[in-house]
């Protein structure tokens, strides 16, 4: 067996909801502006005592339950996140321990919103190379913890959540192709400046707001549309697929207008594009697996369907994976 398939999927979103109307009360913004510019209506927000590992564990349990898999049957745990519990240890170690899988390898991947796409490529490769038989890949974020609630240009965009997939060895191969890329020439385009080894958090940097996410929205918008189209085109070509072969486009949920622009170019009719941005906002590495989980629950995806997963984000980074659902 040198194929791989996704055998179980689950997700979790915190209970508390922040609506556009809530945001109207604290910021100079409006439901109309947010809806027309982004497509967002609500976001789920983690409780003060809820960390990214807690979201991961809930999503992982959902996937394990759906797949009737025991935590000890997973050979390796990977968490894609840019909002880990701590700079170290890796959030995945905490997740595995809480799932009673102490001793299993566990590590984090940090490539912002592209995390799930990179993770899918890596986990599939580990399985296809015969290193592991079952890998749990979780995309999870608590972005509300790094958003400046007083900055209307970012506070409206981000939400919290987690999506988990179990990948396992299979006779037939679902992973058809991947195209990944990164351009780190201007990290400040989308970044959390403070708290790393470049700029430590001091009273001064805290005063300057370096503990909060910053983003050059317009720049990212253009980059996102271009790279989603490019990466999808390359991934389809590598898999010897035409645009018309694609049953489902599951894009990173950063802005409905970005998704629409990319989908239009890729000639994907609206009904074949999975969009849940209205409910969750941008949950970065979690957005694609949450969208996949919801699409499966809704009975949309059938065996044999061709899916394109495509994302972009901090780095800057991007990626697309073509997948045949088993
Ligand atoms: N409410 C009302 N007005 C606002 C708001 C708001 N929440 N935010 C900005 N504005 C104003 C601006 O101040 C500006 O006013 P001005 O014209 O008087 O200067 C005007 O609206 C237009 O601002 P733009 O930034 O040009 O608005 P745009 O249409 O580009 O939409 C947005 C902004 C939604 C941020 C868009 O650029 C976008 O989605 N960019 C991509 C973001 C993204 O994908 N980020 C990925 C992050 S993923 C990760 O890795 C964490």
Short mmCIF file of C-alpha atoms and ligand atoms in Angstrom, two decimals:
data_model
loop_
_atom_site.label_atom_id
_atom_site.label_comp_id
_atom_site.label_asym_id
_atom_site.label_seq_id
_atom_site.Cartn_x
_atom_site.Cartn_y
_atom_site.Cartn_z
CA UNK A 1 0.00 0.00 0.00
CA UNK A 2 1.59 3.27 -0.95
CA UNK A 3 -1.55 5.34 -1.18
CA UNK A 4 -3.12 7.61 1.42
CA UNK A 5 -6.69 8.58 2.23
CA UNK A 6 -8.51 10.72 4.76
CA UNK A 7 -10.38 8.28 6.97
CA UNK A 8 -11.93 10.63 9.54
CA UNK A 9 -12.65 14.34 9.94
CA UNK A 10 -13.92 16.48 12.81
CA UNK A 11 -14.05 20.07 13.96
CA UNK A 12 -14.74 22.30 16.91
CA UNK A 13 -15.67 25.94 17.30
CA UNK A 14 -15.86 27.71 20.67
CA UNK A 15 -19.35 28.52 21.95
CA UNK A 16 -19.08 32.30 22.23
CA UNK A 17 -20.06 34.19 19.08
CA UNK A 18 -19.03 37.70 18.06
CA UNK A 19 -21.43 39.17 15.50
CA UNK A 20 -21.06 42.16 13.21
CA UNK A 21 -23.64 43.89 15.39
CA UNK A 22 -21.43 43.31 18.44
CA UNK A 23 -18.51 44.86 16.56
CA UNK A 24 -20.65 47.87 15.59
CA UNK A 25 -20.96 48.65 19.32
CA UNK A 26 -17.20 48.93 19.93
CA UNK A 27 -15.72 49.98 16.58
CA UNK A 28 -16.34 52.58 13.89
CA UNK A 29 -17.70 49.94 11.49
CA UNK A 30 -20.99 48.53 10.25
CA UNK A 31 -22.58 45.20 9.43
CA UNK A 32 -23.02 46.51 5.88
CA UNK A 33 -19.28 47.31 5.46
CA UNK A 34 -18.13 44.02 6.93
CA UNK A 35 -20.63 41.93 4.95
CA UNK A 36 -19.97 43.54 1.58
CA UNK A 37 -16.16 43.72 1.99
CA UNK A 38 -15.60 40.30 3.54
CA UNK A 39 -18.75 38.12 3.56
CA UNK A 40 -18.38 37.64 7.32
CA UNK A 41 -21.29 37.81 9.78
CA UNK A 42 -20.09 35.95 12.88
CA UNK A 43 -16.92 34.48 14.42
CA UNK A 44 -16.51 31.98 17.26
CA UNK A 45 -14.29 33.25 20.05
CA UNK A 46 -12.32 31.09 22.51
CA UNK A 47 -12.99 31.62 26.21
CA UNK A 48 -10.28 33.31 28.29
CA UNK A 49 -9.24 29.94 29.73
CA UNK A 50 -9.48 28.10 26.39
CA UNK A 51 -6.16 27.71 24.56
CA UNK A 52 -5.40 26.38 21.08
CA UNK A 53 -4.66 22.89 22.46
CA UNK A 54 -8.17 22.80 23.94
CA UNK A 55 -9.67 23.53 20.52
CA UNK A 56 -7.39 20.88 18.97
CA UNK A 57 -8.44 18.24 21.50
CA UNK A 58 -12.14 18.85 20.89
CA UNK A 59 -11.69 18.65 17.10
CA UNK A 60 -9.46 15.57 17.39
CA UNK A 61 -12.03 13.81 19.61
CA UNK A 62 -14.73 14.60 17.05
CA UNK A 63 -12.61 13.07 14.26
CA UNK A 64 -11.69 10.00 16.34
CA UNK A 65 -15.36 9.48 17.23
CA UNK A 66 -16.44 9.85 13.59
CA UNK A 67 -13.78 7.40 12.44
CA UNK A 68 -14.16 5.03 15.43
CA UNK A 69 -10.38 5.28 15.94
CA UNK A 70 -8.53 5.10 19.27
CA UNK A 71 -5.95 7.86 20.01
CA UNK A 72 -3.27 5.17 20.46
CA UNK A 73 -3.92 3.99 16.87
CA UNK A 74 -2.52 7.30 15.59
CA UNK A 75 1.22 7.08 14.85
CA UNK A 76 1.95 10.82 14.77
CA UNK A 77 0.22 14.07 15.79
CA UNK A 78 0.76 17.28 13.80
CA UNK A 79 -0.75 20.65 14.72
CA UNK A 80 -0.67 23.49 12.16
CA UNK A 81 -1.06 26.77 14.02
CA UNK A 82 0.32 30.27 14.33
CA UNK A 83 -1.29 30.72 17.75
CA UNK A 84 0.25 27.89 19.80
CA UNK A 85 -0.34 27.58 23.55
CA UNK A 86 3.33 28.55 24.11
CA UNK A 87 6.32 29.40 21.87
CA UNK A 88 7.42 25.98 23.10
CA UNK A 89 6.69 23.17 23.88
CA UNK A 90 4.77 22.30 20.74
CA UNK A 91 0.99 22.39 21.12
CA UNK A 92 0.82 18.94 19.48
CA UNK A 93 2.69 17.41 22.46
CA UNK A 94 0.03 18.75 24.82
CA UNK A 95 -2.75 17.53 22.54
CA UNK A 96 -1.34 13.99 22.27
CA UNK A 97 -0.88 13.78 26.03
CA UNK A 98 -4.43 14.94 26.72
CA UNK A 99 -5.69 12.31 24.29
CA UNK A 100 -3.82 9.62 26.25
CA UNK A 101 -1.31 9.12 23.45
CA UNK A 102 1.85 9.87 25.47
CA UNK A 103 4.92 8.59 23.66
CA UNK A 104 3.63 9.18 20.15
CA UNK A 105 5.61 11.69 18.04
CA UNK A 106 3.96 15.11 18.05
CA UNK A 107 5.03 18.43 16.55
CA UNK A 108 3.73 21.79 15.33
CA UNK A 109 4.01 23.40 11.92
CA UNK A 110 3.93 27.17 11.62
CA UNK A 111 3.11 28.49 8.18
CA UNK A 112 0.08 30.62 9.11
CA UNK A 113 -3.02 30.18 6.94
CA UNK A 114 -1.22 27.80 4.57
CA UNK A 115 -0.68 25.39 7.47
CA UNK A 116 -3.31 22.87 6.54
CA UNK A 117 -2.16 22.67 2.89
CA UNK A 118 1.48 22.24 3.89
CA UNK A 119 0.41 19.76 6.58
CA UNK A 120 -1.66 17.72 4.15
CA UNK A 121 1.34 17.47 1.83
CA UNK A 122 3.70 16.49 4.64
CA UNK A 123 1.37 14.00 6.35
CA UNK A 124 0.49 12.35 3.03
CA UNK A 125 4.19 12.06 2.19
CA UNK A 126 5.03 10.50 5.57
CA UNK A 127 2.37 7.90 5.01
CA UNK A 128 3.19 7.23 1.36
CA UNK A 129 6.86 6.80 2.27
CA UNK A 130 5.88 4.16 4.79
CA UNK A 131 7.11 6.09 7.84
CA UNK A 132 3.68 6.08 9.52
CA UNK A 133 0.37 4.35 8.86
CA UNK A 134 -1.92 6.89 10.55
CA UNK A 135 -1.34 10.60 11.10
CA UNK A 136 -3.63 13.10 12.82
CA UNK A 137 -3.36 16.56 11.25
CA UNK A 138 -5.07 19.40 13.09
CA UNK A 139 -5.38 23.00 11.90
CA UNK A 140 -6.22 25.20 14.87
CA UNK A 141 -6.13 28.86 15.86
CA UNK A 142 -7.05 31.18 18.69
CA UNK A 143 -6.56 34.35 16.66
CA UNK A 144 -8.81 36.35 18.97
CA UNK A 145 -5.94 36.23 21.48
CA UNK A 146 -3.58 38.16 19.16
CA UNK A 147 -6.05 40.60 17.62
CA UNK A 148 -6.19 44.22 18.70
CA UNK A 149 -9.88 44.62 19.52
CA UNK A 150 -9.61 48.38 18.91
CA UNK A 151 -8.25 48.06 15.34
CA UNK A 152 -11.20 47.87 12.95
CA UNK A 153 -9.05 46.79 10.01
CA UNK A 154 -8.19 43.45 11.68
CA UNK A 155 -10.62 42.98 14.61
CA UNK A 156 -13.50 42.21 12.26
CA UNK A 157 -11.68 39.49 10.34
CA UNK A 158 -10.53 36.77 12.68
CA UNK A 159 -12.14 33.94 14.63
CA UNK A 160 -11.13 30.82 16.53
CA UNK A 161 -11.61 27.11 15.83
CA UNK A 162 -10.02 23.80 14.90
CA UNK A 163 -10.41 21.13 12.25
CA UNK A 164 -8.85 17.67 12.43
CA UNK A 165 -8.27 14.96 9.82
CA UNK A 166 -6.92 11.44 10.20
CA UNK A 167 -4.85 10.32 7.23
CA UNK A 168 -4.07 6.67 6.75
CA UNK A 169 -2.34 4.26 4.40
CA UNK A 170 -4.57 2.95 1.60
CA UNK A 171 -4.32 0.81 -1.50
CA UNK A 172 -5.65 3.62 -3.68
CA UNK A 173 -4.08 7.05 -3.51
CA UNK A 174 -6.17 10.13 -2.74
CA UNK A 175 -3.26 12.60 -2.76
CA UNK A 176 -2.91 13.53 -6.42
CA UNK A 177 -0.62 16.56 -6.37
CA UNK A 178 0.63 19.53 -4.41
CA UNK A 179 2.05 22.96 -5.17
CA UNK A 180 3.56 24.92 -2.27
CA UNK A 181 5.40 28.22 -2.20
CA UNK A 182 6.73 30.98 0.04
CA UNK A 183 8.12 34.49 -0.29
CA UNK A 184 9.62 35.81 2.92
CA UNK A 185 11.10 39.02 1.54
CA UNK A 186 8.62 41.19 3.46
CA UNK A 187 7.55 39.26 6.58
CA UNK A 188 5.91 42.38 8.00
CA UNK A 189 3.14 42.20 5.35
CA UNK A 190 1.35 39.85 7.74
CA UNK A 191 2.97 39.20 11.09
CA UNK A 192 3.06 39.25 14.84
CA UNK A 193 6.07 41.52 15.40
CA UNK A 194 6.68 41.12 19.11
CA UNK A 195 7.55 38.20 21.33
CA UNK A 196 9.95 36.37 19.02
CA UNK A 197 13.75 36.42 18.94
CA UNK A 198 13.80 39.46 16.62
CA UNK A 199 11.80 41.78 18.88
CA UNK A 200 11.29 40.82 22.48
CA UNK A 201 8.24 42.04 24.33
CA UNK A 202 9.15 45.01 26.51
CA UNK A 203 7.04 47.69 28.15
CA UNK A 204 7.81 49.84 25.10
CA UNK A 205 6.91 47.25 22.46
CA UNK A 206 3.71 46.41 24.34
CA UNK A 207 2.81 50.09 24.29
CA UNK A 208 3.40 50.09 20.53
CA UNK A 209 1.01 47.14 20.18
CA UNK A 210 3.62 44.63 18.93
CA UNK A 211 1.76 41.81 20.69
CA UNK A 212 -0.97 42.12 18.06
CA UNK A 213 -1.29 40.76 14.55
CA UNK A 214 -0.60 43.31 11.79
CA UNK A 215 -1.60 43.09 8.20
CA UNK A 216 -1.36 45.05 4.97
CA UNK A 217 -4.85 44.08 3.83
CA UNK A 218 -4.84 45.47 0.29
CA UNK A 219 -1.44 43.92 -0.54
CA UNK A 220 -2.55 40.53 0.75
CA UNK A 221 -5.79 40.70 -1.19
CA UNK A 222 -3.97 41.00 -4.53
CA UNK A 223 -1.37 38.39 -3.60
CA UNK A 224 -4.08 35.97 -2.42
CA UNK A 225 -6.10 36.01 -5.62
CA UNK A 226 -3.00 35.65 -7.81
CA UNK A 227 -1.47 32.82 -5.81
CA UNK A 228 -4.70 30.86 -5.38
CA UNK A 229 -5.15 30.86 -9.14
CA UNK A 230 -1.50 30.05 -9.90
CA UNK A 231 -1.14 27.31 -7.29
CA UNK A 232 -4.41 25.65 -8.30
CA UNK A 233 -3.41 25.73 -11.98
CA UNK A 234 -0.04 24.09 -11.25
CA UNK A 235 -1.53 21.46 -8.92
CA UNK A 236 -4.19 20.55 -11.51
CA UNK A 237 -1.55 20.31 -14.23
CA UNK A 238 0.63 18.03 -12.07
CA UNK A 239 -2.33 15.73 -11.47
CA UNK A 240 -3.22 15.80 -15.16
CA UNK A 241 -6.63 17.27 -14.35
CA UNK A 242 -8.75 19.91 -16.08
CA UNK A 243 -10.70 22.61 -14.24
CA UNK A 244 -13.89 20.79 -15.30
CA UNK A 245 -12.75 17.64 -13.43
CA UNK A 246 -12.97 19.43 -10.08
CA UNK A 247 -16.06 18.67 -7.99
CA UNK A 248 -15.21 20.84 -5.00
CA UNK A 249 -13.02 23.86 -4.34
CA UNK A 250 -12.30 24.18 -0.61
CA UNK A 251 -10.40 27.46 -0.22
CA UNK A 252 -8.95 29.19 2.81
CA UNK A 253 -11.71 31.41 4.17
CA UNK A 254 -10.11 34.85 4.40
CA UNK A 255 -12.47 36.99 2.36
CA UNK A 256 -15.51 36.07 0.26
CA UNK A 257 -14.36 38.48 -2.43
CA UNK A 258 -10.98 36.72 -2.65
CA UNK A 259 -12.74 33.35 -2.94
CA UNK A 260 -15.17 34.68 -5.58
CA UNK A 261 -12.39 36.20 -7.68
CA UNK A 262 -10.34 32.99 -7.62
CA UNK A 263 -13.38 30.77 -8.23
CA UNK A 264 -14.44 32.89 -11.21
CA UNK A 265 -11.05 32.58 -12.87
CA UNK A 266 -11.01 28.85 -12.16
CA UNK A 267 -14.49 28.59 -13.71
CA UNK A 268 -15.90 27.02 -10.56
CA UNK A 269 -19.64 27.67 -10.19
CA UNK A 270 -20.72 28.92 -6.77
CA UNK A 271 -22.40 25.64 -5.83
CA UNK A 272 -19.08 23.78 -6.11
CA UNK A 273 -17.18 26.15 -3.81
CA UNK A 274 -17.34 25.43 -0.07
CA UNK A 275 -17.77 28.71 1.81
CA UNK A 276 -18.52 29.05 5.53
CA UNK A 277 -16.88 32.43 6.13
CA UNK A 278 -20.21 33.93 7.22
CA UNK A 279 -20.17 31.74 10.35
CA UNK A 280 -16.48 31.63 11.31
CA UNK A 281 -14.60 34.59 9.79
CA UNK A 282 -10.94 33.84 9.08
CA UNK A 283 -9.68 30.99 11.28
CA UNK A 284 -6.33 30.72 9.44
CA UNK A 285 -4.94 27.14 9.53
CA UNK A 286 -8.31 25.86 10.80
CA UNK A 287 -10.48 27.25 8.03
CA UNK A 288 -10.00 24.53 5.39
CA UNK A 289 -10.44 21.49 7.68
CA UNK A 290 -13.51 23.09 9.31
CA UNK A 291 -14.98 23.70 5.85
CA UNK A 292 -14.18 20.10 4.84
CA UNK A 293 -15.76 18.73 8.01
CA UNK A 294 -18.95 20.73 7.48
CA UNK A 295 -19.16 19.75 3.80
CA UNK A 296 -18.87 16.07 4.73
CA UNK A 297 -21.49 16.36 7.47
CA UNK A 298 -23.80 18.01 4.94
CA UNK A 299 -23.31 14.97 2.67
CA UNK A 300 -21.86 17.04 -0.15
CA UNK A 301 -18.65 15.10 -0.81
CA UNK A 302 -18.93 11.63 -2.35
CA UNK A 303 -16.32 8.91 -3.00
CA UNK A 304 -14.48 9.62 -6.23
CA UNK A 305 -15.01 13.40 -6.03
CA UNK A 306 -12.02 15.56 -6.93
CA UNK A 307 -11.29 18.28 -4.39
CA UNK A 308 -8.91 21.21 -4.64
CA UNK A 309 -7.73 22.54 -1.28
CA UNK A 310 -6.10 25.95 -1.70
CA UNK A 311 -4.78 28.50 0.76
CA UNK A 312 -2.44 31.43 1.35
CA UNK A 313 -1.25 33.46 4.29
CA UNK A 314 1.62 34.80 6.37
CA UNK A 315 5.10 34.14 5.12
CA UNK A 316 3.92 35.09 2.66
CA UNK A 317 3.00 31.54 1.74
CA UNK A 318 0.58 29.62 -0.44
CA UNK A 319 -0.35 26.15 -1.59
CA UNK A 320 -2.85 23.91 -3.35
CA UNK A 321 -3.47 20.18 -3.10
CA UNK A 322 -5.63 18.07 -5.42
CA UNK A 323 -7.34 15.16 -3.70
CA UNK A 324 -9.57 12.27 -4.81
CA UNK A 325 -12.06 11.50 -2.04
CA UNK A 326 -12.05 7.82 -1.07
N1 LIG B 1 -15.22 49.21 8.90
C1 LIG B 1 -15.38 50.31 8.16
N2 LIG B 1 -14.41 50.83 7.39
C2 LIG B 1 -13.24 50.20 7.39
C3 LIG B 1 -13.00 49.02 8.14
C4 LIG B 1 -14.06 48.54 8.91
N3 LIG B 1 -13.94 47.43 9.66
N4 LIG B 1 -11.74 48.62 7.92
C5 LIG B 1 -11.19 49.46 7.06
N5 LIG B 1 -12.09 50.45 6.74
C6 LIG B 1 -11.92 51.59 5.84
C7 LIG B 1 -10.49 51.97 5.62
O1 LIG B 1 -10.03 52.82 6.65
C8 LIG B 1 -10.55 52.65 4.28
O2 LIG B 1 -11.01 53.98 4.48
P1 LIG B 1 -10.43 55.19 3.56
O3 LIG B 1 -10.82 54.81 2.15
O4 LIG B 1 -11.11 56.37 4.12
O5 LIG B 1 -8.95 55.14 3.76
C9 LIG B 1 -11.66 51.91 3.54
O6 LIG B 1 -12.41 51.22 4.55
C10 LIG B 1 -11.15 50.90 2.53
O7 LIG B 1 -10.09 50.16 3.14
P2 LIG B 1 -9.36 49.00 2.38
O8 LIG B 1 -8.31 48.46 3.29
O9 LIG B 1 -8.95 49.48 1.02
O10 LIG B 1 -10.56 47.98 2.22
P3 LIG B 1 -10.61 46.67 1.38
O11 LIG B 1 -11.74 46.70 0.46
O12 LIG B 1 -9.26 46.29 0.85
O13 LIG B 1 -10.99 45.59 2.52
C11 LIG B 1 -9.89 43.93 3.83
C12 LIG B 1 -10.14 45.41 3.62
C13 LIG B 1 -11.22 43.30 4.18
C14 LIG B 1 -8.91 43.77 4.98
C15 LIG B 1 -9.32 43.30 2.53
O14 LIG B 1 -8.24 44.09 2.07
C16 LIG B 1 -8.85 41.88 2.73
O15 LIG B 1 -9.62 40.97 2.98
N6 LIG B 1 -7.54 41.64 2.58
C17 LIG B 1 -7.00 40.30 2.72
C18 LIG B 1 -6.91 39.95 4.16
C19 LIG B 1 -6.42 38.54 4.30
O16 LIG B 1 -6.71 37.68 3.51
N7 LIG B 1 -5.66 38.30 5.29
C20 LIG B 1 -5.13 37.00 5.44
C21 LIG B 1 -4.83 36.87 6.81
S1 LIG B 1 -4.59 35.22 7.09
C22 LIG B 1 -3.38 34.93 8.20
O17 LIG B 1 -2.31 34.48 7.82
C23 LIG B 1 -3.64 35.21 9.64
#
